[in-house]
PDB file of C-alpha atoms in Angstrom:
ATOM      1  CA  MET A 623      70.654 101.941 137.242  1.00 59.00           C
ATOM      2  CA  LEU A 624      69.105  99.984 134.401  1.00 73.00           C
ATOM      3  CA  PHE A 625      71.156  96.872 135.083  1.00 79.00           C
ATOM      4  CA  SER A 626      72.975  95.296 137.996  1.00 87.00           C
ATOM      5  CA  ASN A 627      75.402  92.888 136.288  1.00 87.00           C
ATOM      6  CA  ALA A 628      77.914  93.350 133.501  1.00 87.00           C
ATOM      7  CA  LEU A 629      80.114  90.953 131.583  1.00 87.00           C
ATOM      8  CA  VAL A 630      83.329  92.432 130.174  1.00 90.00           C
ATOM      9  CA  ARG A 631      86.441  91.006 128.549  1.00 92.00           C
ATOM     10  CA  THR A 632      89.858  92.553 129.050  1.00 94.00           C
ATOM     11  CA  PRO A 633      91.389  93.622 125.729  1.00 94.00           C
ATOM     12  CA  GLY A 634      94.316  91.474 124.640  1.00 93.00           C
ATOM     13  CA  HIS A 635      97.443  92.824 122.975  1.00 93.00           C
ATOM     14  CA  SER A 636      95.891  91.704 119.680  1.00 91.00           C
ATOM     15  CA  VAL A 637      93.310  94.517 119.970  1.00 90.00           C
ATOM     16  CA  ILE A 638      95.753  96.606 117.927  1.00 88.00           C
ATOM     17  CA  ASP A 639      94.821  94.387 114.955  1.00 86.00           C
ATOM     18  CA  GLY A 640      91.070  94.778 115.462  1.00 81.00           C
ATOM     19  CA  ILE A 641      88.506  96.540 113.328  1.00 75.00           C
ATOM     20  CA  ASP A 642      89.407 100.215 113.070  1.00 68.00           C
ATOM     21  CA  ASP A 643      87.383 101.480 110.137  1.00 64.00           C
ATOM     22  CA  TYR A 644      84.330 102.715 112.060  1.00 62.00           C
ATOM     23  CA  ALA A 645      85.922 105.867 113.418  1.00 65.00           C
ATOM     24  CA  ASN A 646      89.019 105.954 111.171  1.00 67.00           C
ATOM     25  CA  LEU A 647      91.242 106.732 114.135  1.00 70.00           C
ATOM     26  CA  GLY A 648      94.132 104.512 113.077  1.00 74.00           C
ATOM     27  CA  GLN A 649      95.668 101.621 114.942  1.00 79.00           C
ATOM     28  CA  THR A 650      94.603 101.130 118.547  1.00 86.00           C
ATOM     29  CA  ASP A 651      97.168 101.914 121.248  1.00 89.00           C
ATOM     30  CA  TYR A 652      97.175  98.930 123.609  1.00 93.00           C
ATOM     31  CA  PRO A 653      98.136 100.769 126.837  1.00 95.00           C
ATOM     32  CA  THR A 654      95.401 103.343 126.178  1.00 93.00           C
ATOM     33  CA  ALA A 655      92.815 100.646 125.407  1.00 92.00           C
ATOM     34  CA  LEU A 656      93.713  98.785 128.594  1.00 95.00           C
ATOM     35  CA  ALA A 657      93.528 101.956 130.709  1.00 96.00           C
ATOM     36  CA  GLN A 658      90.161 102.875 129.185  1.00 94.00           C
ATOM     37  CA  HIS A 659      88.843  99.370 129.867  1.00 95.00           C
ATOM     38  CA  GLN A 660      90.008  99.525 133.492  1.00 97.00           C
ATOM     39  CA  ALA A 661      88.322 102.927 133.906  1.00 97.00           C
ATOM     40  CA  TYR A 662      85.113 101.490 132.394  1.00 95.00           C
ATOM     41  CA  VAL A 663      85.131  98.588 134.861  1.00 96.00           C
ATOM     42  CA  ALA A 664      85.853 100.940 137.771  1.00 98.00           C
ATOM     43  CA  LEU A 665      82.958 103.205 136.758  1.00 96.00           C
ATOM     44  CA  LEU A 666      80.536 100.276 136.560  1.00 94.00           C
ATOM     45  CA  LYS A 667      81.619  99.041 139.991  1.00 96.00           C
ATOM     46  CA  ASP A 668      81.352 102.565 141.392  1.00 96.00           C
ATOM     47  CA  ARG A 669      77.727 102.597 140.236  1.00 95.00           C
ATOM     48  CA  GLY A 670      77.023  99.361 142.117  1.00 95.00           C
ATOM     49  CA  VAL A 671      77.193  97.017 139.134  1.00 94.00           C
ATOM     50  CA  THR A 672      78.535  93.507 139.703  1.00 95.00           C
ATOM     51  CA  VAL A 673      81.205  93.063 137.035  1.00 95.00           C
ATOM     52  CA  THR A 674      82.480  89.734 135.751  1.00 93.00           C
ATOM     53  CA  VAL A 675      85.804  90.245 133.960  1.00 94.00           C
ATOM     54  CA  LEU A 676      86.807  87.630 131.399  1.00 92.00           C
ATOM     55  CA  ASP A 677      90.381  86.958 130.336  1.00 93.00           C
ATOM     56  CA  PRO A 678      91.617  88.281 126.972  1.00 93.00           C
ATOM     57  CA  LEU A 679      91.329  86.128 123.851  1.00 90.00           C
ATOM     58  CA  GLU A 680      94.441  86.951 121.836  1.00 91.00           C
ATOM     59  CA  ALA A 681      93.225  84.971 118.812  1.00 89.00           C
ATOM     60  CA  PHE A 682      90.267  87.354 118.467  1.00 86.00           C
ATOM     61  CA  PRO A 683      91.307  91.037 118.367  1.00 87.00           C
ATOM     62  CA  ASP A 684      87.751  92.342 118.801  1.00 83.00           C
ATOM     63  CA  SER A 685      86.735  89.904 121.546  1.00 84.00           C
ATOM     64  CA  CYS A 686      86.702  92.672 124.164  1.00 84.00           C
ATOM     65  CA  PHE A 687      83.399  93.857 122.669  1.00 80.00           C
ATOM     66  CA  VAL A 688      81.309  91.287 124.552  1.00 75.00           C
ATOM     67  CA  GLU A 689      78.356  93.679 124.836  1.00 66.00           C
ATOM     68  CA  ASP A 690      77.703  93.373 121.097  1.00 61.00           C
ATOM     69  CA  PRO A 691      76.120  89.885 120.883  1.00 65.00           C
ATOM     70  CA  ALA A 692      73.345  89.983 123.467  1.00 68.00           C
ATOM     71  CA  VAL A 693      71.284  92.042 125.848  1.00 71.00           C
ATOM     72  CA  VAL A 694      69.872  89.869 128.612  1.00 73.00           C
ATOM     73  CA  ALA A 695      66.956  90.781 130.859  1.00 76.00           C
ATOM     74  CA  ALA A 696      65.201  88.812 133.574  1.00 79.00           C
ATOM     75  CA  ASP A 697      62.717  87.181 131.230  1.00 87.00           C
ATOM     76  CA  PHE A 698      64.234  87.490 127.739  1.00 80.00           C
ATOM     77  CA  ALA A 699      67.425  87.912 125.724  1.00 78.00           C
ATOM     78  CA  VAL A 700      67.978  89.784 122.497  1.00 78.00           C
ATOM     79  CA  ILE A 701      70.653  88.039 120.443  1.00 73.00           C
ATOM     80  CA  THR A 702      72.337  90.229 117.869  1.00 73.00           C
ATOM     81  CA  ASN A 703      74.468  89.511 114.846  1.00 72.00           C
ATOM     82  CA  PRO A 704      77.865  91.287 114.955  1.00 67.00           C
ATOM     83  CA  ALA A 705      78.373  93.659 112.037  1.00 67.00           C
ATOM     84  CA  ARG A 706      81.550  91.867 111.031  1.00 66.00           C
ATOM     85  CA  ALA A 707      82.001  88.121 110.609  1.00 67.00           C
ATOM     86  CA  SER A 708      85.423  88.410 112.262  1.00 64.00           C
ATOM     87  CA  ARG A 709      83.711  89.345 115.538  1.00 62.00           C
ATOM     88  CA  THR A 710      81.422  86.328 115.735  1.00 61.00           C
ATOM     89  CA  PRO A 711      83.834  83.611 116.989  1.00 57.00           C
ATOM     90  CA  GLY A 712      85.478  85.819 119.616  1.00 52.00           C
ATOM     91  CA  THR A 713      82.322  87.238 121.084  1.00 51.00           C
ATOM     92  CA  TRP A 714      80.593  83.878 121.408  1.00 50.00           C
ATOM     93  CA  ARG A 715      83.458  82.072 123.190  1.00 49.00           C
ATOM     94  CA  ALA A 716      82.514  80.520 126.498  1.00 40.00           C
ATOM     95  CA  ALA A 717      82.472  82.978 129.378  1.00 42.00           C
ATOM     96  CA  THR A 718      84.836  80.903 131.490  1.00 36.00           C
TER      97      THR A 718
END
């Protein structure tokens, strides 16, 4: 495994109002998104990854995409710039 820790945020109900123009699949179905997120977390844990799950941020529909802003290694971090300005506030909220 390339990493041993993961930080994830549970999608809030507001995810249905998030960015949907990348795949043009239409509005997100909340129960499906939640089930997919739970399966993702279960898979990580099954692979031995320590997963920290953050609470949803309803004010930020795309805040569940916490992997977008940074990749952190033992001795460095790569900080990215989200493709959409609407993602910036939600992804950089405190992880508590």
